[in-house]
PDB file of C-alpha atoms in Angstrom:
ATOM      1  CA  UNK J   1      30.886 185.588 106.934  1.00  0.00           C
ATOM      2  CA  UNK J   2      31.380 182.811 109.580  1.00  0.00           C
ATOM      3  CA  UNK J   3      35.295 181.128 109.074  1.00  0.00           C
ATOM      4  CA  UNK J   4      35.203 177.492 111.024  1.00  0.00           C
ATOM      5  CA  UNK J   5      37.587 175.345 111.351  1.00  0.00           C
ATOM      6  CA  UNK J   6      39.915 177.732 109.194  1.00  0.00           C
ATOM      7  CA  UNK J   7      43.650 177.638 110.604  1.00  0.00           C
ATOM      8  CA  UNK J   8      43.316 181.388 111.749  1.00  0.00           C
ATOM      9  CA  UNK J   9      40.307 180.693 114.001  1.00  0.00           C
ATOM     10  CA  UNK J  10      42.085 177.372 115.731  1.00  0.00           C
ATOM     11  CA  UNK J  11      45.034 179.612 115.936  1.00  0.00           C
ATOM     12  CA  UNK J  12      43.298 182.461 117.671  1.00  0.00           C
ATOM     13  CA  UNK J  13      41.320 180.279 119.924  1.00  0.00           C
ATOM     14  CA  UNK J  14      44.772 178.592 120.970  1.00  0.00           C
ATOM     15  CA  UNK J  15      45.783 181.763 121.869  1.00  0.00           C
ATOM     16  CA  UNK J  16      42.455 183.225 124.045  1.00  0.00           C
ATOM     17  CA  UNK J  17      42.701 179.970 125.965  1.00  0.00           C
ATOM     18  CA  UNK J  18      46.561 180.341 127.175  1.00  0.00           C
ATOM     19  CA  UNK J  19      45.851 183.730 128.057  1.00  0.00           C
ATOM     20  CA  UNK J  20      43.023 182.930 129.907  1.00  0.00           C
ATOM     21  CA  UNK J  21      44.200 179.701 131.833  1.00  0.00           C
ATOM     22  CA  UNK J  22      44.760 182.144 135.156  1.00  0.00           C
ATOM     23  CA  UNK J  23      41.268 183.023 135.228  1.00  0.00           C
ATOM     24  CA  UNK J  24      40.241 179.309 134.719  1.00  0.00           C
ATOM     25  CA  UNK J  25      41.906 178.188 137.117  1.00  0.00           C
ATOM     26  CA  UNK J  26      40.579 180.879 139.934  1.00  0.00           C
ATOM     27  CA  UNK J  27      36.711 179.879 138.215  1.00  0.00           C
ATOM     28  CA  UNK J  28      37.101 176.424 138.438  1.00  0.00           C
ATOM     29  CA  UNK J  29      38.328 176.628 142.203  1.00  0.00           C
ATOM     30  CA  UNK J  30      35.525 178.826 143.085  1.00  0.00           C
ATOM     31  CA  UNK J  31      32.831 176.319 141.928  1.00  0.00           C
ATOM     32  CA  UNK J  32      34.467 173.425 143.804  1.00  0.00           C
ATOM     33  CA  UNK J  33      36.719 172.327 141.260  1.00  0.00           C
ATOM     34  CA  UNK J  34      36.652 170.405 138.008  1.00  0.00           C
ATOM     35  CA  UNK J  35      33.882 167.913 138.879  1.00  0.00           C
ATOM     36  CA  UNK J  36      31.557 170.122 140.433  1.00  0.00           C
ATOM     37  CA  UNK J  37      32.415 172.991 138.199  1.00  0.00           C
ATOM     38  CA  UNK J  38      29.491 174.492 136.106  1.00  0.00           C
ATOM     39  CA  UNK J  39      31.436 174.540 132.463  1.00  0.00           C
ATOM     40  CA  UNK J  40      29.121 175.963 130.594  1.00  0.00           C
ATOM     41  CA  UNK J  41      28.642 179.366 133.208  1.00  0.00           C
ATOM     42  CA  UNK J  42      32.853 179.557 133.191  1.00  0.00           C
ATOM     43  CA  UNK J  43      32.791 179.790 129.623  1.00  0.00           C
ATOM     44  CA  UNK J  44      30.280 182.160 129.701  1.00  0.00           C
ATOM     45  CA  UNK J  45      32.997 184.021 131.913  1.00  0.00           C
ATOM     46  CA  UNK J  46      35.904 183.557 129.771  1.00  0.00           C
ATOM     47  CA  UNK J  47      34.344 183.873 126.394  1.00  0.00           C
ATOM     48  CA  UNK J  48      35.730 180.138 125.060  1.00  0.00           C
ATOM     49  CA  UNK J  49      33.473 176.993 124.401  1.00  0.00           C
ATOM     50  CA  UNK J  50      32.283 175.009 127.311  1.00  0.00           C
ATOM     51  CA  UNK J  51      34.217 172.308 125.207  1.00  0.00           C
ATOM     52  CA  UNK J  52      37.351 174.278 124.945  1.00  0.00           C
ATOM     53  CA  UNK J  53      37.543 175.484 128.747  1.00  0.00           C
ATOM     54  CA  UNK J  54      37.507 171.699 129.665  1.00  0.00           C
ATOM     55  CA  UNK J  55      40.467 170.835 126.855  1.00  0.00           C
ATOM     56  CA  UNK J  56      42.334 173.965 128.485  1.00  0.00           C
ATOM     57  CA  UNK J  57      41.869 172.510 131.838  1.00  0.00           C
ATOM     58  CA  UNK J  58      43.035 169.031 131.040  1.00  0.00           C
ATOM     59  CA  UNK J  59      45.925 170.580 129.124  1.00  0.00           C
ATOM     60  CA  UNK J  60      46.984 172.375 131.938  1.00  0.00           C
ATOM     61  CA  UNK J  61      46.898 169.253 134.962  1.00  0.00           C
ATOM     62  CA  UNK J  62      46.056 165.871 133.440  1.00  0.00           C
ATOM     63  CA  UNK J  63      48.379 165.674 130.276  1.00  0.00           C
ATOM     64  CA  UNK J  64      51.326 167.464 132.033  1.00  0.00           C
ATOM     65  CA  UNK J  65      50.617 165.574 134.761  1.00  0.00           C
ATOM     66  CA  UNK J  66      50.968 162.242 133.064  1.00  0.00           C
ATOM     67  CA  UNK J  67      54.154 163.203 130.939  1.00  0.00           C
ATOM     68  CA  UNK J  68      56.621 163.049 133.528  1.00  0.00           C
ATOM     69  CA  UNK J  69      58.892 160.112 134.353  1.00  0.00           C
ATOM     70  CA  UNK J  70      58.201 157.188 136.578  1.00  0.00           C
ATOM     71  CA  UNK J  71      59.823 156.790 139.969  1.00  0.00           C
ATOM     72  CA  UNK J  72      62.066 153.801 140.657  1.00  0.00           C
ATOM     73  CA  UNK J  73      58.922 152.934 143.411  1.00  0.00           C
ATOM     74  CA  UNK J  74      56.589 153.313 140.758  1.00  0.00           C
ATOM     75  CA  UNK J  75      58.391 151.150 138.438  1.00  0.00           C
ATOM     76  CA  UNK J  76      58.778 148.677 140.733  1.00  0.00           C
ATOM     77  CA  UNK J  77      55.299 148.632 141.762  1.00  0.00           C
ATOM     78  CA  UNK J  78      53.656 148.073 138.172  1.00  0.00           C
ATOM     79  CA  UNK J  79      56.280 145.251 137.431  1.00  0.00           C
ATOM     80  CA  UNK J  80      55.215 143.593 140.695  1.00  0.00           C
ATOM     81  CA  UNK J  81      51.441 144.193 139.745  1.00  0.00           C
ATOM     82  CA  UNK J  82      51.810 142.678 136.289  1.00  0.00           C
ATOM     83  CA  UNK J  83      53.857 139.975 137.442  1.00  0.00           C
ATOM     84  CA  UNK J  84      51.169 139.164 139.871  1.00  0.00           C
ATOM     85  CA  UNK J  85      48.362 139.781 137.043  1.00  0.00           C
ATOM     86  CA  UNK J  86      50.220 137.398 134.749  1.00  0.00           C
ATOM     87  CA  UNK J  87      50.692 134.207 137.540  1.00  0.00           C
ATOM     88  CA  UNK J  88      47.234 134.187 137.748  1.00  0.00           C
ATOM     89  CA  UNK J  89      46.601 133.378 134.006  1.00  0.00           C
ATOM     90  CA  UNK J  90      44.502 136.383 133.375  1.00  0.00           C
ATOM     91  CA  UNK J  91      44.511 139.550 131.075  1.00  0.00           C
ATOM     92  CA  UNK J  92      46.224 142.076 132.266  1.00  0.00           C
ATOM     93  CA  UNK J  93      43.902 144.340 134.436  1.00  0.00           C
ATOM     94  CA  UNK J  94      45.693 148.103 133.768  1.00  0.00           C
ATOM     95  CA  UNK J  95      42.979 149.960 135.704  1.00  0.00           C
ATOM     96  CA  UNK J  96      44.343 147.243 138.214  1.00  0.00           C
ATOM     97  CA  UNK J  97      47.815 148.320 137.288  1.00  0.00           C
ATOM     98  CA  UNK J  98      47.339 151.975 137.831  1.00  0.00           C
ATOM     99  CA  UNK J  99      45.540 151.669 141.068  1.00  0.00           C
ATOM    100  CA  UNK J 100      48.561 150.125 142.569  1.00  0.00           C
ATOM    101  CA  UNK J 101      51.227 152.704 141.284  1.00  0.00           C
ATOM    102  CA  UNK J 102      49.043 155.108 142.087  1.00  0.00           C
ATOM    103  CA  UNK J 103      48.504 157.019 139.179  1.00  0.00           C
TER     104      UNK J 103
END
């Protein structure tokens, strides 16, 4: 008998994917990195979800990466941009935004 989405099988996929996070980092560097990288063959590799190997991935670079505090710089930058955004009677652009702090 097949258990999804049971609290046991999130819980021990959780798990596989920490532990393997090394190994998908080292696969994902060998193909070229996370847009080139063939998902589907590096979950093959790990034994996870194509699905799940991405989530893993973005876990472990875009969402820490986005967590952390603003410089002063930064700050000041996005004010600047927003200010400039909002003299000129339009919607605020925050693609626009981003591009100029540089995140």
């Amino acid at each position: 008998m097949v258990r999804l989405n049971t609290a046991w099988n999130i819980r021990r996929h959780k798990t596989k994917a920490s532990e393997s996070r090394p190994l998908l980092r080292k696969l994902i560097s060998d193909y070229g990195g996370a847009e080139k990288a063939d998902w589907e063959a590096i979950s093959k590799e790990i034994g996870l979800t194509a699905f799940m190997c991405q989530k893993t991935y973005y876990e472990m670079t875009v969402a820490k990466s986005s967590n952390k505090l603003w410089t002063p710089d930064e700050f000041d930058r996005l004010l600047t941009n927003l200010r400039s955004q909002h003299n000129n009677g339009g919607a605020y652009d925050w693609d626009l935004a981003a591009a100029a702090v540089g995140t």
